[in-house]
């Protein structure tokens, strides 16, 4: 399994090649009574090694966009390509592998597992990599927690943490897998300005030193200005 | 991964406690059914030791005839029956006939003082020289009762079964010629003249155990006056029964009446009685098991539904559907194992304490069966919920809170 994925990921090493491409994306949420068009006519390319920020008013579809890029949900129409290959051509198992190895996702509302300690939560993406032993898993998780400044809270449970601390655990969980792409939904939304600044530096560092591709949703203009490209959304459409 | 599972389950011990209890109860039910089943099945497998087809039991009612005259009448009746066409052999016996509810049992001993050996509870039967032929008892060594025994002696003859011989003489000596004691007349010495195969008058479901046959002399005036066992020719039926009954009345000058049943009927009626309780228990247990299974299924199903968010997050973090269903199955089987261990601890007390005097092997087999049954039950109940879990999409993580 690991060899397959290595082959899959090693194929494109050029720094300007598109890593995620969305073409004519539309996403409609259907509930019993109403139909919400969350995204419409979205055409977007994220290149390898880019740091892109996404802004827009509440409800304009930013989280929806990120969940499509993260292969967590499927578009109603249009195509998503990862490394130049349409997502629909991947098997369920390959998709799981992509989510696991290639993408790190920071949920807007953290989505930690309440019955697992901070450390166990952060270890989770590594749990689905059979090649990584338990001590290596632990080491990497602690390293990731160290980066977000939470090594003192490893044995706590999510319910025992503040909102900002939970947010940092969620970031550490995305970092632990050392993914090529990090998709972060308002990663500093719950942090004070100092802590927000630190996390921003951390992400910029990853982008600079490891060439990690980053897409970050933010409401903070200052942060957005530090990224290489800013995309604005309004009412499900890209406006800039 | 296994450690991760344990951690997760430990952190949820409260919710999992209920499941473990449920599993424990299922095990107890399975163990109870299994023990009864294994016990009866083992008994059923053991040889009966006699042939009941074409054997009739005649119960004689001597009415108001004085006891002193009864022996003479009985001799005449026996002589008449023995010459009746269709009758092969007739034997006097006591009321401990095959498939009856009468029994006579106790310990058999041999030797005295330190060297005395005694059997466990054993069955005592008695019969005349013809009983062996009537019942088709197998003779292993020595001889059955015959004319030689008619001379009164200080040590009446006795025939014991192989099992009795093995119990009294575990070193493999022959019991032939040895003196034994048994029953009420504990001081009465008896000499073993023959070793027979097994004989389980209690029927197929009775527990195999040691047994012996005491001797009823044709001249005996004290016992076995009311019960006869008759082997008839195959194919004879109601006509012969009527004739025998008429013969008995006429030969006794109209004073005796009789009641004839076939051993086949007696066997069936006894089986019915003996199987009623296990059958009722079995049905109750099936209901209980179905209940437990539904409960287990319900709890698992609920469990999965309550954990949709968690499982969605796992999918989002890169777990495959197979990994998720594997996790769910693993959790359930681990819980089952916990409930099972509790159950086994309780069940182990039965063979250890020798409850109901049943052989440990029965309980051990039942424990094994219950264990297998429990895992099958758990896997069965977990199948659908684990499929359900595998089907949870990562997008679920976005919606559930
Ligand atoms: N599961 C869903 N079912 C129905 N409608 C949905 C669902 N998820 C999102 N929506 C709708 O889609 C639209 C876009 O939602 P989305 O969460 O992408 O917005 P957002 O830009 O992330 O907003 P915010 O800044 O508040 O997080 C909203 O109108 C929302 O109500
Ligand atoms: Mg959002």
Short mmCIF file of N, CA and C in Angstrom, two decimals, chain B residues 125-291:
data_model
loop_
_atom_site.label_atom_id
_atom_site.label_comp_id
_atom_site.label_asym_id
_atom_site.label_seq_id
_atom_site.Cartn_x
_atom_site.Cartn_y
_atom_site.Cartn_z
N UNK B 125 -30.30 -54.02 40.45
CA UNK B 125 -31.44 -54.68 39.79
C UNK B 125 -31.48 -56.10 40.31
N UNK B 126 -32.59 -56.77 40.03
CA UNK B 126 -32.61 -58.19 40.38
C UNK B 126 -33.42 -58.93 39.34
N UNK B 127 -33.07 -60.19 39.16
CA UNK B 127 -33.77 -60.96 38.15
C UNK B 127 -33.46 -62.44 38.30
N UNK B 128 -34.28 -63.24 37.63
CA UNK B 128 -34.09 -64.68 37.66
C UNK B 128 -33.13 -65.10 36.56
N UNK B 129 -32.98 -66.42 36.39
CA UNK B 129 -32.05 -66.96 35.40
C UNK B 129 -32.41 -66.54 33.98
N UNK B 130 -33.70 -66.20 33.75
CA UNK B 130 -34.11 -65.87 32.38
C UNK B 130 -33.94 -64.40 32.04
N UNK B 131 -33.66 -63.56 33.01
CA UNK B 131 -33.66 -62.11 32.76
C UNK B 131 -32.66 -61.73 31.66
N UNK B 132 -31.50 -62.38 31.69
CA UNK B 132 -30.48 -62.03 30.72
C UNK B 132 -31.01 -62.23 29.29
N UNK B 133 -31.71 -63.37 29.11
CA UNK B 133 -32.20 -63.66 27.77
C UNK B 133 -33.34 -62.71 27.38
N UNK B 134 -34.21 -62.44 28.35
CA UNK B 134 -35.33 -61.53 28.07
C UNK B 134 -34.80 -60.17 27.60
N UNK B 135 -33.83 -59.65 28.34
CA UNK B 135 -33.36 -58.29 28.07
C UNK B 135 -32.19 -58.23 27.09
N UNK B 136 -31.64 -59.41 26.77
CA UNK B 136 -30.49 -59.40 25.86
C UNK B 136 -29.27 -58.73 26.48
N UNK B 137 -29.06 -58.99 27.77
CA UNK B 137 -27.89 -58.42 28.44
C UNK B 137 -26.65 -59.16 27.97
N UNK B 138 -25.60 -58.42 27.71
CA UNK B 138 -24.35 -59.02 27.21
C UNK B 138 -23.56 -59.54 28.41
N UNK B 139 -23.05 -60.75 28.29
CA UNK B 139 -22.22 -61.30 29.35
C UNK B 139 -20.76 -61.18 28.92
N UNK B 140 -19.93 -60.60 29.78
CA UNK B 140 -18.54 -60.36 29.41
C UNK B 140 -17.64 -61.46 29.94
N UNK B 141 -17.91 -61.91 31.15
CA UNK B 141 -17.08 -62.96 31.74
C UNK B 141 -17.93 -63.70 32.76
N UNK B 142 -17.47 -64.92 33.12
CA UNK B 142 -18.21 -65.71 34.10
C UNK B 142 -19.52 -66.18 33.51
N UNK B 143 -20.54 -66.20 34.34
CA UNK B 143 -21.82 -66.76 33.88
C UNK B 143 -22.97 -65.94 34.45
N UNK B 144 -24.17 -66.17 33.88
CA UNK B 144 -25.39 -65.59 34.44
C UNK B 144 -25.93 -66.58 35.48
N UNK B 145 -27.01 -66.22 36.17
CA UNK B 145 -27.61 -67.13 37.16
C UNK B 145 -28.14 -68.37 36.45
N UNK B 146 -27.97 -69.55 37.09
CA UNK B 146 -28.55 -70.77 36.52
C UNK B 146 -28.93 -71.74 37.63
N UNK B 147 -29.17 -73.02 37.28
CA UNK B 147 -29.69 -74.01 38.24
C UNK B 147 -28.74 -74.19 39.44
N UNK B 148 -27.43 -74.02 39.18
CA UNK B 148 -26.46 -74.17 40.26
C UNK B 148 -26.78 -73.25 41.44
N UNK B 149 -27.44 -72.14 41.12
CA UNK B 149 -27.68 -71.15 42.17
C UNK B 149 -28.88 -71.51 43.04
N UNK B 150 -29.63 -72.56 42.62
CA UNK B 150 -30.87 -72.86 43.35
C UNK B 150 -30.60 -73.42 44.73
N UNK B 151 -29.43 -74.09 44.89
CA UNK B 151 -29.08 -74.58 46.22
C UNK B 151 -28.80 -73.37 47.11
N UNK B 152 -29.54 -73.26 48.21
CA UNK B 152 -29.32 -72.10 49.07
C UNK B 152 -27.87 -72.08 49.57
N UNK B 153 -27.32 -70.85 49.63
CA UNK B 153 -25.92 -70.73 50.02
C UNK B 153 -25.75 -69.52 50.93
N UNK B 154 -24.63 -69.51 51.67
CA UNK B 154 -24.34 -68.43 52.60
C UNK B 154 -24.04 -67.13 51.83
N UNK B 155 -23.49 -67.31 50.62
CA UNK B 155 -23.13 -66.15 49.81
C UNK B 155 -23.88 -66.20 48.48
N UNK B 156 -25.04 -65.53 48.42
CA UNK B 156 -25.80 -65.56 47.16
C UNK B 156 -24.98 -64.98 46.01
N UNK B 157 -25.29 -65.43 44.79
CA UNK B 157 -24.54 -64.96 43.62
C UNK B 157 -24.99 -63.56 43.20
N UNK B 158 -24.11 -62.90 42.52
CA UNK B 158 -24.44 -61.58 41.99
C UNK B 158 -23.68 -61.41 40.67
N UNK B 159 -24.31 -60.70 39.73
CA UNK B 159 -23.62 -60.37 38.47
C UNK B 159 -23.41 -58.85 38.48
N UNK B 160 -22.19 -58.43 38.24
CA UNK B 160 -21.93 -56.98 38.23
C UNK B 160 -21.56 -56.53 36.81
N UNK B 161 -21.73 -55.26 36.55
CA UNK B 161 -21.37 -54.76 35.21
C UNK B 161 -19.86 -54.48 35.16
N UNK B 162 -19.37 -54.36 33.95
CA UNK B 162 -17.94 -54.05 33.75
C UNK B 162 -17.54 -52.79 34.50
N UNK B 163 -18.43 -51.79 34.43
CA UNK B 163 -18.11 -50.51 35.07
C UNK B 163 -17.93 -50.70 36.56
N UNK B 164 -18.77 -51.57 37.15
CA UNK B 164 -18.66 -51.83 38.58
C UNK B 164 -17.32 -52.52 38.87
N UNK B 165 -17.01 -53.51 38.03
CA UNK B 165 -15.74 -54.21 38.20
C UNK B 165 -14.58 -53.21 38.16
N UNK B 166 -14.63 -52.29 37.17
CA UNK B 166 -13.54 -51.32 37.02
C UNK B 166 -13.47 -50.40 38.23
N UNK B 167 -14.60 -50.10 38.80
CA UNK B 167 -14.60 -49.19 39.95
C UNK B 167 -14.09 -49.88 41.21
N UNK B 168 -14.49 -51.16 41.36
CA UNK B 168 -14.09 -51.88 42.58
C UNK B 168 -12.66 -52.40 42.48
N UNK B 169 -12.26 -52.75 41.28
CA UNK B 169 -10.91 -53.32 41.11
C UNK B 169 -10.15 -52.53 40.06
N UNK B 170 -9.72 -51.33 40.41
CA UNK B 170 -9.11 -50.46 39.41
C UNK B 170 -7.77 -51.00 38.90
N UNK B 171 -7.19 -51.96 39.63
CA UNK B 171 -5.91 -52.50 39.16
C UNK B 171 -6.09 -53.50 38.03
N UNK B 172 -7.34 -53.74 37.61
CA UNK B 172 -7.56 -54.59 36.45
C UNK B 172 -7.78 -56.05 36.80
N UNK B 173 -7.82 -56.40 38.10
CA UNK B 173 -8.13 -57.77 38.51
C UNK B 173 -9.53 -58.15 38.06
N UNK B 174 -9.75 -59.44 37.90
CA UNK B 174 -11.11 -59.89 37.62
C UNK B 174 -11.89 -59.90 38.93
N UNK B 175 -13.18 -59.54 38.83
CA UNK B 175 -14.01 -59.54 40.03
C UNK B 175 -14.61 -60.91 40.28
N UNK B 176 -14.46 -61.82 39.34
CA UNK B 176 -15.10 -63.14 39.45
C UNK B 176 -14.62 -63.83 40.73
N UNK B 177 -15.60 -64.33 41.49
CA UNK B 177 -15.28 -65.05 42.72
C UNK B 177 -15.06 -64.14 43.91
N UNK B 178 -15.04 -62.83 43.69
CA UNK B 178 -14.81 -61.89 44.79
C UNK B 178 -16.10 -61.67 45.59
N UNK B 179 -15.91 -61.31 46.83
CA UNK B 179 -17.06 -61.06 47.70
C UNK B 179 -17.35 -59.55 47.73
N UNK B 180 -18.61 -59.20 47.58
CA UNK B 180 -18.99 -57.78 47.65
C UNK B 180 -20.19 -57.61 48.58
N UNK B 181 -20.45 -56.36 48.94
CA UNK B 181 -21.63 -56.03 49.75
C UNK B 181 -22.34 -54.88 49.07
N UNK B 182 -23.66 -54.82 49.26
CA UNK B 182 -24.36 -53.66 48.74
C UNK B 182 -25.71 -53.48 49.39
N UNK B 183 -26.22 -52.30 49.28
CA UNK B 183 -27.60 -52.02 49.62
C UNK B 183 -27.95 -52.17 51.09
N UNK B 184 -29.22 -52.48 51.33
CA UNK B 184 -29.75 -52.56 52.69
C UNK B 184 -29.02 -53.61 53.51
N UNK B 185 -28.81 -54.78 52.86
CA UNK B 185 -28.22 -55.89 53.61
C UNK B 185 -26.72 -55.77 53.52
N UNK B 186 -26.23 -54.76 54.18
CA UNK B 186 -24.82 -54.44 53.99
C UNK B 186 -23.91 -55.54 54.52
N UNK B 187 -24.42 -56.33 55.45
CA UNK B 187 -23.55 -57.37 56.00
C UNK B 187 -23.62 -58.66 55.20
N UNK B 188 -24.59 -58.74 54.36
CA UNK B 188 -24.76 -59.94 53.55
C UNK B 188 -23.62 -60.04 52.53
N UNK B 189 -22.90 -61.15 52.56
CA UNK B 189 -21.82 -61.34 51.58
C UNK B 189 -22.40 -61.90 50.29
N UNK B 190 -21.92 -61.41 49.18
CA UNK B 190 -22.36 -61.93 47.87
C UNK B 190 -21.11 -62.25 47.09
N UNK B 191 -21.24 -63.24 46.24
CA UNK B 191 -20.06 -63.60 45.45
C UNK B 191 -20.35 -63.31 43.98
N UNK B 192 -19.39 -62.70 43.34
CA UNK B 192 -19.56 -62.31 41.94
C UNK B 192 -19.39 -63.55 41.07
N UNK B 193 -20.44 -63.87 40.31
CA UNK B 193 -20.34 -65.04 39.42
C UNK B 193 -20.21 -64.63 37.96
N UNK B 194 -20.58 -63.39 37.64
CA UNK B 194 -20.51 -62.99 36.23
C UNK B 194 -20.30 -61.48 36.10
N UNK B 195 -19.72 -61.13 34.95
CA UNK B 195 -19.54 -59.72 34.62
C UNK B 195 -20.34 -59.45 33.37
N UNK B 196 -21.21 -58.43 33.43
CA UNK B 196 -22.05 -58.15 32.27
C UNK B 196 -21.67 -56.82 31.63
N UNK B 197 -22.28 -56.59 30.47
CA UNK B 197 -22.13 -55.27 29.85
C UNK B 197 -22.95 -54.27 30.66
N UNK B 198 -23.06 -53.04 30.15
CA UNK B 198 -23.79 -52.02 30.90
C UNK B 198 -25.29 -52.34 30.92
N UNK B 199 -26.02 -51.72 31.82
CA UNK B 199 -27.46 -51.89 31.89
C UNK B 199 -28.02 -50.62 32.48
N UNK B 200 -28.72 -49.84 31.65
CA UNK B 200 -29.25 -48.57 32.12
C UNK B 200 -30.76 -48.57 32.03
N UNK B 201 -31.40 -49.14 33.03
CA UNK B 201 -32.85 -49.22 33.01
C UNK B 201 -33.48 -47.83 33.04
N UNK B 202 -32.72 -46.85 33.48
CA UNK B 202 -33.24 -45.48 33.53
C UNK B 202 -33.53 -44.90 32.16
N UNK B 203 -32.98 -45.55 31.12
CA UNK B 203 -33.23 -45.07 29.76
C UNK B 203 -32.06 -44.29 29.21
N UNK B 204 -32.21 -43.86 27.95
CA UNK B 204 -31.12 -43.21 27.22
C UNK B 204 -30.61 -41.94 27.89
N UNK B 205 -31.50 -41.24 28.61
CA UNK B 205 -31.08 -39.94 29.15
C UNK B 205 -30.50 -40.04 30.55
N UNK B 206 -30.55 -41.27 31.11
CA UNK B 206 -30.01 -41.42 32.46
C UNK B 206 -28.49 -41.44 32.40
N UNK B 207 -27.90 -41.07 33.51
CA UNK B 207 -26.44 -41.01 33.54
C UNK B 207 -25.87 -42.42 33.65
N UNK B 208 -24.92 -42.79 32.79
CA UNK B 208 -24.34 -44.13 32.89
C UNK B 208 -23.62 -44.28 34.23
N UNK B 209 -23.90 -45.35 34.94
CA UNK B 209 -23.15 -45.59 36.18
C UNK B 209 -23.09 -47.08 36.47
N UNK B 210 -22.38 -47.40 37.51
CA UNK B 210 -22.19 -48.81 37.84
C UNK B 210 -23.53 -49.43 38.22
N UNK B 211 -23.60 -50.78 38.03
CA UNK B 211 -24.84 -51.47 38.34
C UNK B 211 -24.53 -52.93 38.66
N UNK B 212 -25.49 -53.59 39.28
CA UNK B 212 -25.36 -55.04 39.49
C UNK B 212 -26.74 -55.68 39.47
N UNK B 213 -26.73 -57.01 39.31
CA UNK B 213 -27.97 -57.78 39.33
C UNK B 213 -27.93 -58.74 40.51
N UNK B 214 -28.95 -58.66 41.36
CA UNK B 214 -29.10 -59.65 42.42
C UNK B 214 -29.90 -60.83 41.88
N UNK B 215 -29.82 -61.92 42.62
CA UNK B 215 -30.42 -63.16 42.14
C UNK B 215 -31.81 -63.38 42.73
N UNK B 216 -32.77 -63.71 41.83
CA UNK B 216 -34.08 -64.13 42.30
C UNK B 216 -34.23 -65.61 41.96
N UNK B 217 -34.28 -66.41 42.98
CA UNK B 217 -34.40 -67.86 42.75
C UNK B 217 -35.83 -68.18 42.33
N UNK B 218 -36.02 -69.22 41.52
CA UNK B 218 -37.39 -69.60 41.14
C UNK B 218 -38.23 -69.93 42.37
N UNK B 219 -37.58 -70.33 43.46
CA UNK B 219 -38.32 -70.69 44.67
C UNK B 219 -38.55 -69.49 45.59
N UNK B 220 -38.02 -68.34 45.21
CA UNK B 220 -38.10 -67.16 46.08
C UNK B 220 -39.56 -66.83 46.40
N UNK B 221 -39.88 -66.75 47.67
CA UNK B 221 -41.27 -66.48 48.06
C UNK B 221 -41.43 -65.08 48.63
N UNK B 222 -40.34 -64.31 48.65
CA UNK B 222 -40.43 -63.01 49.33
C UNK B 222 -40.46 -61.82 48.39
N UNK B 223 -39.73 -61.91 47.29
CA UNK B 223 -39.66 -60.75 46.40
C UNK B 223 -40.08 -61.11 44.99
N UNK B 224 -40.23 -60.08 44.19
CA UNK B 224 -40.46 -60.22 42.76
C UNK B 224 -41.66 -61.10 42.44
N UNK B 225 -42.76 -60.87 43.13
CA UNK B 225 -43.95 -61.67 42.88
C UNK B 225 -44.89 -60.98 41.89
N UNK B 226 -44.68 -59.71 41.67
CA UNK B 226 -45.70 -58.94 40.92
C UNK B 226 -45.28 -58.50 39.53
N UNK B 227 -44.00 -58.63 39.22
CA UNK B 227 -43.56 -58.08 37.95
C UNK B 227 -42.87 -59.14 37.10
N UNK B 228 -43.30 -59.21 35.84
CA UNK B 228 -42.68 -60.14 34.90
C UNK B 228 -42.21 -59.37 33.68
N UNK B 229 -41.10 -59.81 33.14
CA UNK B 229 -40.67 -59.27 31.84
C UNK B 229 -40.71 -60.42 30.85
N UNK B 230 -41.33 -60.17 29.71
CA UNK B 230 -41.57 -61.24 28.75
C UNK B 230 -41.01 -60.84 27.40
N UNK B 231 -40.19 -61.73 26.82
CA UNK B 231 -39.78 -61.47 25.44
C UNK B 231 -40.73 -62.25 24.54
N UNK B 232 -41.37 -61.55 23.62
CA UNK B 232 -42.31 -62.21 22.72
C UNK B 232 -41.72 -62.27 21.32
N UNK B 233 -42.34 -63.10 20.48
CA UNK B 233 -41.84 -63.18 19.11
C UNK B 233 -42.18 -61.89 18.38
N UNK B 234 -41.29 -61.46 17.50
CA UNK B 234 -41.56 -60.24 16.73
C UNK B 234 -42.88 -60.38 15.98
N UNK B 235 -43.62 -59.34 15.89
CA UNK B 235 -44.84 -59.36 15.10
C UNK B 235 -46.09 -59.71 15.90
N UNK B 236 -45.90 -60.13 17.15
CA UNK B 236 -47.08 -60.42 17.97
C UNK B 236 -47.61 -59.12 18.53
N UNK B 237 -48.88 -59.07 18.85
CA UNK B 237 -49.43 -57.80 19.29
C UNK B 237 -50.59 -57.94 20.24
N UNK B 238 -51.62 -57.17 19.98
CA UNK B 238 -52.75 -57.06 20.91
C UNK B 238 -53.40 -58.42 21.19
N UNK B 239 -53.45 -59.28 20.14
CA UNK B 239 -54.10 -60.58 20.33
C UNK B 239 -53.37 -61.38 21.40
N UNK B 240 -52.04 -61.36 21.32
CA UNK B 240 -51.26 -62.11 22.30
C UNK B 240 -51.42 -61.49 23.68
N UNK B 241 -51.44 -60.17 23.72
CA UNK B 241 -51.58 -59.49 25.01
C UNK B 241 -52.89 -59.90 25.68
N UNK B 242 -53.91 -59.93 24.87
CA UNK B 242 -55.23 -60.32 25.41
C UNK B 242 -55.17 -61.75 25.92
N UNK B 243 -54.55 -62.60 25.13
CA UNK B 243 -54.48 -64.02 25.50
C UNK B 243 -53.70 -64.19 26.81
N UNK B 244 -52.58 -63.48 26.94
CA UNK B 244 -51.78 -63.59 28.17
C UNK B 244 -52.61 -63.14 29.37
N UNK B 245 -53.32 -62.06 29.16
CA UNK B 245 -54.11 -61.52 30.25
C UNK B 245 -55.21 -62.50 30.65
N UNK B 246 -55.85 -63.13 29.64
CA UNK B 246 -56.87 -64.16 29.92
C UNK B 246 -56.25 -65.35 30.65
N UNK B 247 -55.10 -65.78 30.15
CA UNK B 247 -54.41 -66.93 30.75
C UNK B 247 -54.15 -66.68 32.23
N UNK B 248 -53.69 -65.46 32.50
CA UNK B 248 -53.33 -65.14 33.89
C UNK B 248 -54.57 -65.22 34.77
N UNK B 249 -55.67 -64.68 34.27
CA UNK B 249 -56.89 -64.70 35.07
C UNK B 249 -57.38 -66.13 35.29
N UNK B 250 -57.40 -66.90 34.20
CA UNK B 250 -57.91 -68.27 34.30
C UNK B 250 -57.02 -69.13 35.19
N UNK B 251 -55.70 -69.03 34.96
CA UNK B 251 -54.77 -69.86 35.72
C UNK B 251 -54.84 -69.56 37.21
N UNK B 252 -55.20 -68.33 37.55
CA UNK B 252 -55.26 -67.97 38.97
C UNK B 252 -56.67 -68.17 39.52
N UNK B 253 -57.47 -68.87 38.76
CA UNK B 253 -58.84 -69.09 39.20
C UNK B 253 -59.64 -67.81 39.25
N UNK B 254 -59.30 -66.92 38.36
CA UNK B 254 -60.06 -65.67 38.27
C UNK B 254 -59.68 -64.64 39.32
N UNK B 255 -58.65 -64.92 40.15
CA UNK B 255 -58.34 -64.00 41.25
C UNK B 255 -57.33 -62.93 40.85
N UNK B 256 -56.51 -63.23 39.85
CA UNK B 256 -55.47 -62.27 39.47
C UNK B 256 -55.87 -61.47 38.24
N UNK B 257 -55.48 -60.26 38.27
CA UNK B 257 -55.62 -59.47 37.03
C UNK B 257 -54.23 -59.01 36.61
N UNK B 258 -54.13 -58.48 35.42
CA UNK B 258 -52.79 -58.08 34.96
C UNK B 258 -52.89 -56.83 34.10
N UNK B 259 -51.72 -56.26 33.95
CA UNK B 259 -51.63 -55.01 33.20
C UNK B 259 -50.39 -55.12 32.34
N UNK B 260 -50.57 -55.11 31.02
CA UNK B 260 -49.44 -55.37 30.12
C UNK B 260 -49.06 -54.12 29.33
N UNK B 261 -47.80 -53.76 29.39
CA UNK B 261 -47.34 -52.64 28.54
C UNK B 261 -46.09 -53.09 27.81
N UNK B 262 -45.81 -52.47 26.70
CA UNK B 262 -44.56 -52.81 26.01
C UNK B 262 -43.49 -51.84 26.51
N UNK B 263 -42.24 -52.32 26.50
CA UNK B 263 -41.16 -51.44 26.93
C UNK B 263 -41.00 -50.28 25.96
N UNK B 264 -41.39 -50.52 24.71
CA UNK B 264 -41.30 -49.44 23.73
C UNK B 264 -42.18 -48.25 24.13
N UNK B 265 -43.45 -48.59 24.55
CA UNK B 265 -44.35 -47.52 25.02
C UNK B 265 -43.78 -46.82 26.25
N UNK B 266 -43.27 -47.66 27.16
CA UNK B 266 -42.75 -47.08 28.40
C UNK B 266 -41.59 -46.14 28.11
N UNK B 267 -40.76 -46.53 27.14
CA UNK B 267 -39.61 -45.70 26.78
C UNK B 267 -40.09 -44.35 26.27
N UNK B 268 -41.06 -44.41 25.34
CA UNK B 268 -41.53 -43.15 24.76
C UNK B 268 -42.15 -42.25 25.80
N UNK B 269 -42.95 -42.85 26.69
CA UNK B 269 -43.61 -41.98 27.67
C UNK B 269 -42.59 -41.39 28.63
N UNK B 270 -41.54 -42.17 28.94
CA UNK B 270 -40.53 -41.62 29.84
C UNK B 270 -39.72 -40.51 29.14
N UNK B 271 -39.39 -40.75 27.89
CA UNK B 271 -38.65 -39.72 27.14
C UNK B 271 -39.42 -38.41 27.13
N UNK B 272 -40.74 -38.55 26.92
CA UNK B 272 -41.56 -37.34 26.88
C UNK B 272 -41.46 -36.57 28.18
N UNK B 273 -41.62 -37.31 29.27
CA UNK B 273 -41.57 -36.66 30.57
C UNK B 273 -40.20 -36.01 30.80
N UNK B 274 -39.14 -36.79 30.49
CA UNK B 274 -37.79 -36.29 30.78
C UNK B 274 -37.40 -35.12 29.88
N UNK B 275 -37.96 -35.10 28.67
CA UNK B 275 -37.55 -34.04 27.75
C UNK B 275 -38.40 -32.78 27.89
N UNK B 276 -39.51 -32.90 28.62
CA UNK B 276 -40.38 -31.73 28.72
C UNK B 276 -39.66 -30.53 29.32
N UNK B 277 -39.00 -30.77 30.45
CA UNK B 277 -38.35 -29.65 31.13
C UNK B 277 -37.24 -29.05 30.26
N UNK B 278 -36.31 -29.89 29.75
CA UNK B 278 -35.28 -29.30 28.88
C UNK B 278 -35.88 -28.57 27.68
N UNK B 279 -36.97 -29.13 27.12
CA UNK B 279 -37.56 -28.49 25.95
C UNK B 279 -38.11 -27.11 26.32
N UNK B 280 -38.81 -27.06 27.45
CA UNK B 280 -39.36 -25.77 27.90
C UNK B 280 -38.21 -24.80 28.16
N UNK B 281 -37.20 -25.30 28.89
CA UNK B 281 -36.03 -24.46 29.17
C UNK B 281 -35.38 -23.99 27.88
N UNK B 282 -35.28 -24.92 26.94
CA UNK B 282 -34.66 -24.59 25.65
C UNK B 282 -35.40 -23.45 24.98
N UNK B 283 -36.73 -23.54 24.96
CA UNK B 283 -37.52 -22.50 24.31
C UNK B 283 -37.32 -21.17 25.03
N UNK B 284 -37.37 -21.23 26.37
CA UNK B 284 -37.16 -20.01 27.15
C UNK B 284 -35.79 -19.42 26.82
N UNK B 285 -34.79 -20.30 26.73
CA UNK B 285 -33.44 -19.83 26.46
C UNK B 285 -33.33 -19.22 25.07
N UNK B 286 -34.01 -19.83 24.11
CA UNK B 286 -33.97 -19.27 22.76
C UNK B 286 -34.54 -17.85 22.79
N UNK B 287 -35.66 -17.70 23.52
CA UNK B 287 -36.24 -16.36 23.66
C UNK B 287 -35.26 -15.39 24.30
N UNK B 288 -34.64 -15.87 25.38
CA UNK B 288 -33.67 -15.03 26.07
C UNK B 288 -32.54 -14.62 25.13
N UNK B 289 -32.06 -15.63 24.38
CA UNK B 289 -30.94 -15.35 23.47
C UNK B 289 -31.33 -14.36 22.39
N UNK B 290 -32.54 -14.55 21.86
CA UNK B 290 -33.00 -13.62 20.83
C UNK B 290 -33.05 -12.21 21.42
N UNK B 291 -33.54 -12.15 22.67
CA UNK B 291 -33.60 -10.87 23.36
C UNK B 291 -32.23 -10.25 23.52
#
